[in-house]
PDB file of C-alpha atoms and ligand atoms in Angstrom:
ATOM      1  CA  MET T   1       0.003  -0.014  -0.001  1.00 93.00           C
ATOM      2  CA  LEU T   2       2.778   2.441   0.880  1.00 96.00           C
ATOM      3  CA  SER T   3       4.711   1.804  -2.315  1.00 95.00           C
ATOM      4  CA  GLY T   4       1.845   3.207  -4.370  1.00 94.00           C
ATOM      5  CA  MET T   5       1.982   6.609  -2.700  1.00 94.00           C
ATOM      6  CA  LYS T   6       2.917   9.821  -4.507  1.00 93.00           C
ATOM      7  CA  SER T   7       6.347  11.313  -3.786  1.00 90.00           C
ATOM      8  CA  PHE T   8       8.095  14.710  -4.192  1.00 87.00           C
ATOM      9  CA  SER T   9       8.530  15.863  -7.778  1.00 80.00           C
ATOM     10  CA  LYS T  10      11.808  17.521  -6.838  1.00 78.00           C
ATOM     11  CA  ALA T  11      13.034  17.253  -3.283  1.00 73.00           C
ATOM     12  CA  LYS T  12      14.058  20.567  -1.717  1.00 77.00           C
ATOM     13  CA  THR T  13      17.656  20.308  -0.571  1.00 75.00           C
ATOM     14  CA  ASN T  14      17.380  23.055   2.024  1.00 78.00           C
ATOM     15  CA  LEU T  15      14.635  21.105   3.822  1.00 76.00           C
ATOM     16  CA  GLU T  16      16.508  17.825   3.281  1.00 78.00           C
ATOM     17  CA  GLN T  17      13.433  16.243   1.811  1.00 82.00           C
ATOM     18  CA  TYR T  18      13.845  12.529   1.431  1.00 84.00           C
ATOM     19  CA  SER T  19      10.999  10.047   1.464  1.00 90.00           C
ATOM     20  CA  THR T  20      11.503   6.918   3.525  1.00 94.00           C
ATOM     21  CA  PRO T  21      11.486   4.018   1.024  1.00 94.00           C
ATOM     22  CA  ALA T  22       8.190   2.149   1.256  1.00 96.00           C
ATOM     23  CA  ASP T  23       9.723  -1.186   2.196  1.00 96.00           C
ATOM     24  CA  ILE T  24      11.724   0.381   5.026  1.00 97.00           C
ATOM     25  CA  ALA T  25       8.730   2.376   6.235  1.00 98.00           C
ATOM     26  CA  ALA T  26       6.622  -0.807   6.247  1.00 98.00           C
ATOM     27  CA  ASP T  27       9.251  -2.780   8.152  1.00 98.00           C
ATOM     28  CA  ALA T  28       9.790   0.026  10.659  1.00 98.00           C
ATOM     29  CA  LEU T  29       6.061   0.494  11.263  1.00 98.00           C
ATOM     30  CA  TRP T  30       5.588  -3.216  11.688  1.00 98.00           C
ATOM     31  CA  ASN T  31       8.289  -3.225  14.402  1.00 98.00           C
ATOM     32  CA  MET T  32       6.465  -0.331  16.127  1.00 98.00           C
ATOM     33  CA  PHE T  33       3.196  -2.216  15.866  1.00 98.00           C
ATOM     34  CA  LEU T  34       4.729  -5.340  17.439  1.00 98.00           C
ATOM     35  CA  ASN T  35       6.000  -3.103  20.254  1.00 98.00           C
ATOM     36  CA  LYS T  36       2.357  -2.092  20.817  1.00 98.00           C
ATOM     37  CA  ASP T  37       3.103   1.500  19.972  1.00 98.00           C
ATOM     38  CA  ILE T  38       0.659   1.921  17.059  1.00 98.00           C
ATOM     39  CA  GLU T  39      -2.722   0.262  17.550  1.00 98.00           C
ATOM     40  CA  ASP T  40      -5.142   2.646  19.276  1.00 98.00           C
ATOM     41  CA  LYS T  41      -2.386   5.218  19.772  1.00 98.00           C
ATOM     42  CA  LYS T  42      -2.288   8.873  18.836  1.00 98.00           C
ATOM     43  CA  VAL T  43       0.745   9.451  16.656  1.00 98.00           C
ATOM     44  CA  ILE T  44       2.519  12.523  15.346  1.00 98.00           C
ATOM     45  CA  ASP T  45       4.255  12.318  11.950  1.00 98.00           C
ATOM     46  CA  LEU T  46       6.743  15.184  12.442  1.00 98.00           C
ATOM     47  CA  GLY T  47       8.092  16.498   9.141  1.00 97.00           C
ATOM     48  CA  CYS T  48       5.604  14.282   7.364  1.00 98.00           C
ATOM     49  CA  GLY T  49       6.737  14.799   3.747  1.00 96.00           C
ATOM     50  CA  THR T  50       4.457  12.531   1.715  1.00 96.00           C
ATOM     51  CA  GLY T  51       2.818  11.336   4.933  1.00 98.00           C
ATOM     52  CA  ILE T  52       4.133   7.806   4.502  1.00 98.00           C
ATOM     53  CA  LEU T  53       4.910   7.182   8.182  1.00 98.00           C
ATOM     54  CA  GLY T  54       1.671   8.548   9.582  1.00 98.00           C
ATOM     55  CA  ILE T  55      -0.437   6.869   6.884  1.00 98.00           C
ATOM     56  CA  GLY T  56       1.288   3.590   7.585  1.00 98.00           C
ATOM     57  CA  ALA T  57       0.473   4.014  11.237  1.00 98.00           C
ATOM     58  CA  LEU T  58      -3.209   4.699  10.420  1.00 97.00           C
ATOM     59  CA  LEU T  59      -3.311   1.599   8.210  1.00 97.00           C
ATOM     60  CA  LEU T  60      -2.045  -0.414  11.179  1.00 97.00           C
ATOM     61  CA  GLY T  61      -4.751   0.889  13.443  1.00 97.00           C
ATOM     62  CA  ALA T  62      -3.521   4.126  15.003  1.00 98.00           C
ATOM     63  CA  LYS T  63      -6.386   6.037  16.653  1.00 97.00           C
ATOM     64  CA  LYS T  64      -5.358   9.379  15.210  1.00 98.00           C
ATOM     65  CA  ALA T  65      -2.431  10.905  13.314  1.00 98.00           C
ATOM     66  CA  TYR T  66      -1.138  14.485  13.213  1.00 98.00           C
ATOM     67  CA  PHE T  67       0.754  15.326  10.018  1.00 98.00           C
ATOM     68  CA  VAL T  68       3.122  18.303  10.431  1.00 98.00           C
ATOM     69  CA  ASP T  69       5.275  19.879   7.734  1.00 97.00           C
ATOM     70  CA  VAL T  70       6.371  23.395   6.835  1.00 96.00           C
ATOM     71  CA  ASP T  71       6.411  22.782   3.066  1.00 96.00           C
ATOM     72  CA  ASP T  72       3.451  23.408   0.691  1.00 95.00           C
ATOM     73  CA  GLU T  73       4.185  20.451  -1.500  1.00 94.00           C
ATOM     74  CA  ALA T  74       4.458  18.073   1.463  1.00 96.00           C
ATOM     75  CA  ILE T  75       1.046  19.170   2.690  1.00 98.00           C
ATOM     76  CA  ILE T  76      -0.517  18.673  -0.750  1.00 97.00           C
ATOM     77  CA  LEU T  77       1.113  15.260  -1.123  1.00 96.00           C
ATOM     78  CA  THR T  78      -0.047  14.150   2.305  1.00 97.00           C
ATOM     79  CA  LYS T  79      -3.633  15.144   1.444  1.00 97.00           C
ATOM     80  CA  LYS T  80      -3.453  13.331  -1.922  1.00 96.00           C
ATOM     81  CA  ASN T  81      -1.973  10.220  -0.389  1.00 97.00           C
ATOM     82  CA  LEU T  82      -4.572  10.107   2.379  1.00 96.00           C
ATOM     83  CA  ALA T  83      -7.286  10.408  -0.247  1.00 95.00           C
ATOM     84  CA  MET T  84      -5.980   7.280  -1.977  1.00 93.00           C
ATOM     85  CA  PHE T  85      -7.199   5.150   0.888  1.00 89.00           C
ATOM     86  CA  ASP T  86     -10.888   4.600   1.155  1.00 74.00           C
ATOM     87  CA  LYS T  87     -10.825   4.535   4.951  1.00 80.00           C
ATOM     88  CA  ARG T  88     -12.290   6.653   7.655  1.00 86.00           C
ATOM     89  CA  PHE T  89      -9.034   7.707   9.238  1.00 95.00           C
ATOM     90  CA  SER T  90      -8.916  10.265  12.006  1.00 96.00           C
ATOM     91  CA  TYR T  91      -6.240  12.853  11.328  1.00 97.00           C
ATOM     92  CA  ASP T  92      -5.180  16.531  11.325  1.00 98.00           C
ATOM     93  CA  ILE T  93      -2.809  18.087   8.804  1.00 98.00           C
ATOM     94  CA  ILE T  94      -0.939  21.105  10.156  1.00 98.00           C
ATOM     95  CA  GLN T  95       1.357  23.310   8.049  1.00 98.00           C
ATOM     96  CA  CYS T  96       3.948  24.892  10.318  1.00 98.00           C
ATOM     97  CA  ASP T  97       7.524  24.697  11.476  1.00 96.00           C
ATOM     98  CA  VAL T  98       7.895  21.787  13.879  1.00 96.00           C
ATOM     99  CA  GLN T  99       8.951  24.249  16.588  1.00 96.00           C
ATOM    100  CA  GLU T 100       5.496  25.803  16.489  1.00 97.00           C
ATOM    101  CA  PHE T 101       3.614  22.526  16.895  1.00 98.00           C
ATOM    102  CA  ASN T 102       2.386  21.763  20.410  1.00 98.00           C
ATOM    103  CA  LYS T 103      -0.150  18.954  20.417  1.00 98.00           C
ATOM    104  CA  ARG T 104       0.636  16.008  22.669  1.00 98.00           C
ATOM    105  CA  ALA T 105       0.331  12.371  21.577  1.00 98.00           C
ATOM    106  CA  ASP T 106       1.405   8.859  22.514  1.00 98.00           C
ATOM    107  CA  VAL T 107       4.118   8.440  19.888  1.00 98.00           C
ATOM    108  CA  VAL T 108       6.161  10.637  17.546  1.00 98.00           C
ATOM    109  CA  ILE T 109       7.413   9.005  14.319  1.00 98.00           C
ATOM    110  CA  GLN T 110       9.935  11.007  12.317  1.00 98.00           C
ATOM    111  CA  ASN T 111      12.551  10.901   9.623  1.00 96.00           C
ATOM    112  CA  PRO T 112      13.958  14.375  10.219  1.00 94.00           C
ATOM    113  CA  PRO T 113      16.587  16.206   8.176  1.00 89.00           C
ATOM    114  CA  PHE T 114      19.856  14.522   9.117  1.00 82.00           C
ATOM    115  CA  GLY T 115      21.691  17.807   9.340  1.00 74.00           C
ATOM    116  CA  VAL T 116      23.729  17.280   6.224  1.00 67.00           C
ATOM    117  CA  GLN T 117      22.916  20.752   4.932  1.00 65.00           C
ATOM    118  CA  LYS T 118      22.451  22.386   8.325  1.00 66.00           C
ATOM    119  CA  LYS T 119      24.591  20.653  10.924  1.00 68.00           C
ATOM    120  CA  HIS T 120      22.528  18.912  13.635  1.00 72.00           C
ATOM    121  CA  SER T 121      19.222  20.192  12.371  1.00 75.00           C
ATOM    122  CA  ASP T 122      17.932  16.888  13.751  1.00 89.00           C
ATOM    123  CA  ILE T 123      18.502  18.144  17.311  1.00 92.00           C
ATOM    124  CA  GLY T 124      15.547  20.532  16.977  1.00 93.00           C
ATOM    125  CA  PHE T 125      13.293  17.695  15.807  1.00 96.00           C
ATOM    126  CA  LEU T 126      14.454  15.388  18.605  1.00 97.00           C
ATOM    127  CA  ILE T 127      14.036  17.904  21.417  1.00 97.00           C
ATOM    128  CA  LYS T 128      10.628  18.907  20.083  1.00 97.00           C
ATOM    129  CA  ALA T 129       9.571  15.251  19.792  1.00 98.00           C
ATOM    130  CA  MET T 130      10.584  14.677  23.430  1.00 98.00           C
ATOM    131  CA  GLN T 131       8.254  17.476  24.488  1.00 98.00           C
ATOM    132  CA  LEU T 132       5.343  15.996  22.568  1.00 98.00           C
ATOM    133  CA  ALA T 133       5.304  12.292  23.440  1.00 98.00           C
ATOM    134  CA  PRO T 134       6.804   9.718  25.810  1.00 98.00           C
ATOM    135  CA  ILE T 135       7.760   7.382  22.926  1.00 98.00           C
ATOM    136  CA  ILE T 136       9.683   8.417  19.868  1.00 98.00           C
ATOM    137  CA  TYR T 137      10.781   6.597  16.734  1.00 98.00           C
ATOM    138  CA  SER T 138      13.366   8.628  14.871  1.00 98.00           C
ATOM    139  CA  PHE T 139      15.620   7.906  11.867  1.00 97.00           C
ATOM    140  CA  HIS T 140      19.196   9.213  11.947  1.00 95.00           C
ATOM    141  CA  LYS T 141      22.537   8.373  10.405  1.00 93.00           C
ATOM    142  CA  ILE T 142      24.138   5.506  12.251  1.00 95.00           C
ATOM    143  CA  GLU T 143      27.112   7.737  13.190  1.00 93.00           C
ATOM    144  CA  SER T 144      24.732   9.749  15.385  1.00 93.00           C
ATOM    145  CA  LYS T 145      24.742   7.005  18.055  1.00 94.00           C
ATOM    146  CA  ALA T 146      26.827   8.806  20.682  1.00 95.00           C
ATOM    147  CA  PHE T 147      25.084  12.134  20.103  1.00 93.00           C
ATOM    148  CA  ILE T 148      21.577  10.612  20.454  1.00 95.00           C
ATOM    149  CA  GLU T 149      22.591   8.654  23.547  1.00 97.00           C
ATOM    150  CA  ARG T 150      23.871  11.842  25.201  1.00 96.00           C
ATOM    151  CA  LEU T 151      20.933  14.018  24.142  1.00 96.00           C
ATOM    152  CA  SER T 152      18.432  11.381  25.336  1.00 97.00           C
ATOM    153  CA  GLN T 153      20.057  11.178  28.740  1.00 97.00           C
ATOM    154  CA  GLU T 154      20.088  14.966  29.109  1.00 97.00           C
ATOM    155  CA  GLN T 155      16.374  15.107  28.255  1.00 97.00           C
ATOM    156  CA  GLY T 156      15.270  12.263  30.534  1.00 98.00           C
ATOM    157  CA  PHE T 157      14.849   9.660  27.798  1.00 98.00           C
ATOM    158  CA  ARG T 158      16.570   6.317  27.212  1.00 98.00           C
ATOM    159  CA  VAL T 159      17.436   4.552  23.989  1.00 98.00           C
ATOM    160  CA  SER T 160      15.548   1.239  24.082  1.00 96.00           C
ATOM    161  CA  THR T 161      16.279  -0.147  20.589  1.00 97.00           C
ATOM    162  CA  ILE T 162      18.049   0.797  17.375  1.00 98.00           C
ATOM    163  CA  TYR T 163      16.797  -0.875  14.180  1.00 98.00           C
ATOM    164  CA  GLU T 164      19.359  -0.683  11.403  1.00 98.00           C
ATOM    165  CA  TYR T 165      18.536   0.046   7.760  1.00 97.00           C
ATOM    166  CA  VAL T 166      20.291   1.175   4.613  1.00 96.00           C
ATOM    167  CA  PHE T 167      18.891   4.107   2.624  1.00 92.00           C
ATOM    168  CA  GLU T 168      19.779   4.235  -1.008  1.00 86.00           C
ATOM    169  CA  LEU T 169      19.759   7.904  -1.725  1.00 76.00           C
ATOM    170  CA  PRO T 170      19.172   8.861  -5.333  1.00 69.00           C
ATOM    171  CA  LYS T 171      20.868  11.896  -6.895  1.00 65.00           C
ATOM    172  CA  THR T 172      18.465  14.690  -6.154  1.00 61.00           C
ATOM    173  CA  ALA T 173      20.654  17.719  -6.381  1.00 62.00           C
ATOM    174  CA  ASP T 174      23.103  19.008  -8.983  1.00 66.00           C
ATOM    175  CA  PHE T 175      25.987  18.936  -6.507  1.00 68.00           C
ATOM    176  CA  HIS T 176      25.538  15.220  -5.863  1.00 66.00           C
ATOM    177  CA  ILE T 177      28.303  13.389  -7.740  1.00 69.00           C
ATOM    178  CA  LYS T 178      27.248   9.736  -7.532  1.00 67.00           C
ATOM    179  CA  ARG T 179      23.920   8.638  -9.039  1.00 68.00           C
ATOM    180  CA  ARG T 180      23.057   6.704  -5.881  1.00 76.00           C
ATOM    181  CA  HIS T 181      24.763   6.208  -2.566  1.00 82.00           C
ATOM    182  CA  LYS T 182      24.058   4.009   0.385  1.00 90.00           C
ATOM    183  CA  VAL T 183      23.717   5.464   3.835  1.00 91.00           C
ATOM    184  CA  LYS T 184      23.547   3.385   6.977  1.00 95.00           C
ATOM    185  CA  VAL T 185      20.762   4.626   9.174  1.00 96.00           C
ATOM    186  CA  GLY T 186      19.214   3.634  12.427  1.00 97.00           C
ATOM    187  CA  LEU T 187      15.665   3.920  13.640  1.00 98.00           C
ATOM    188  CA  TRP T 188      15.969   4.848  17.303  1.00 98.00           C
ATOM    189  CA  LYS T 189      13.220   4.019  19.786  1.00 98.00           C
ATOM    190  CA  LEU T 190      13.438   6.477  22.669  1.00 98.00           C
ATOM    191  CA  GLU T 191      11.366   6.127  25.822  1.00 98.00           C
ATOM    192  CA  LYS T 192      10.776   8.704  28.498  1.00 98.00           C
ATOM    193  CA  GLN T 193      12.202   7.677  31.848  1.00 96.00           C
ATOM    194  CA  LEU T 194       9.630   7.718  34.589  1.00 85.00           C
TER     195      LEU T 194
HETATM  196  N1  SAH A 201       8.551  11.820   7.043  1.00 60.66           N
HETATM  197  C1  SAH A 201       8.721  11.771   5.599  1.00 60.66           C
HETATM  198  C2  SAH A 201       9.591  12.922   5.042  1.00 60.66           C
HETATM  199  C3  SAH A 201      11.018  13.002   5.531  1.00 60.66           C
HETATM  200  S1  SAH A 201      11.922  14.324   4.791  1.00 60.66           S
HETATM  201  C4  SAH A 201       9.256  10.443   5.203  1.00 60.66           C
HETATM  202  O1  SAH A 201       9.696   9.706   6.093  1.00 60.66           O
HETATM  203  O2  SAH A 201       9.253  10.078   4.045  1.00 60.66           O
HETATM  204  C5  SAH A 201      11.843  15.570   6.069  1.00 60.66           C
HETATM  205  C6  SAH A 201      10.596  16.408   5.991  1.00 60.66           C
HETATM  206  O3  SAH A 201      10.700  17.418   7.034  1.00 60.66           O
HETATM  207  C7  SAH A 201      10.420  17.163   4.686  1.00 60.66           C
HETATM  208  O4  SAH A 201       9.121  16.958   4.174  1.00 60.66           O
HETATM  209  C8  SAH A 201      10.598  18.660   5.062  1.00 60.66           C
HETATM  210  O5  SAH A 201       9.777  19.533   4.329  1.00 60.66           O
HETATM  211  C9  SAH A 201      10.245  18.656   6.548  1.00 60.66           C
HETATM  212  N2  SAH A 201      10.899  19.716   7.321  1.00 60.66           N
HETATM  213  C10 SAH A 201      12.202  20.059   7.310  1.00 60.66           C
HETATM  214  N3  SAH A 201      12.441  21.030   8.217  1.00 60.66           N
HETATM  215  C11 SAH A 201      11.223  21.314   8.791  1.00 60.66           C
HETATM  216  C12 SAH A 201      10.808  22.197   9.830  1.00 60.66           C
HETATM  217  N4  SAH A 201      11.680  23.033  10.415  1.00 60.66           N
HETATM  218  N5  SAH A 201       9.511  22.214  10.180  1.00 60.66           N
HETATM  219  C13 SAH A 201       8.600  21.379   9.593  1.00 60.66           C
HETATM  220  N6  SAH A 201       8.955  20.494   8.631  1.00 60.66           N
HETATM  221  C14 SAH A 201      10.244  20.456   8.218  1.00 60.66           C
END
């Protein structure tokens, strides 16, 4: 179902737009589902892009999804992709910077900018996610391990699992030299410490 969704016509480099590949999104969401973090839960898809992560969560029985993105095209794509499914999903789509979003939920799912263009732009997403929900699933480059461990501790969270994946990034910008390159990523599950 996820592989049939519409994606960005041209990804904006400054926003580090990159859609999670459908097979990885499906596998990641299935892991979250098995952890009992999806069914009947309110989820936030922070930096939703095409909406793939939040839509996948709704398909697996999430009670409600919030889709948040600053970009016009992302909002349009999310609406179009939601409309492809003939289901009565409960959701809100909010166009704003993640820093301005303040609704609480059970789980945040995000594939934020990795900070390749703007160093550590994923910090803002992580700290915001920690304010919004007690459970977070967040994609980052595998090299971010030490940094995420430290940040989680500082914010009262603990890293409970890291699922490893490989993203094959296509050439999306003129300054990219290789046609495709593989990037090792992790999906971190972070849990608030009680
Ligand atoms: N979650 C999607 C998209 C990931 S790409 C997926 O997994 O496929 C990251 C998304 O974050 C892009 O859609 C980009 O527009 C959005 N984004 C980047 N910076 C943002 C910000 N400061 N506030 C809100 N959205 C932002």
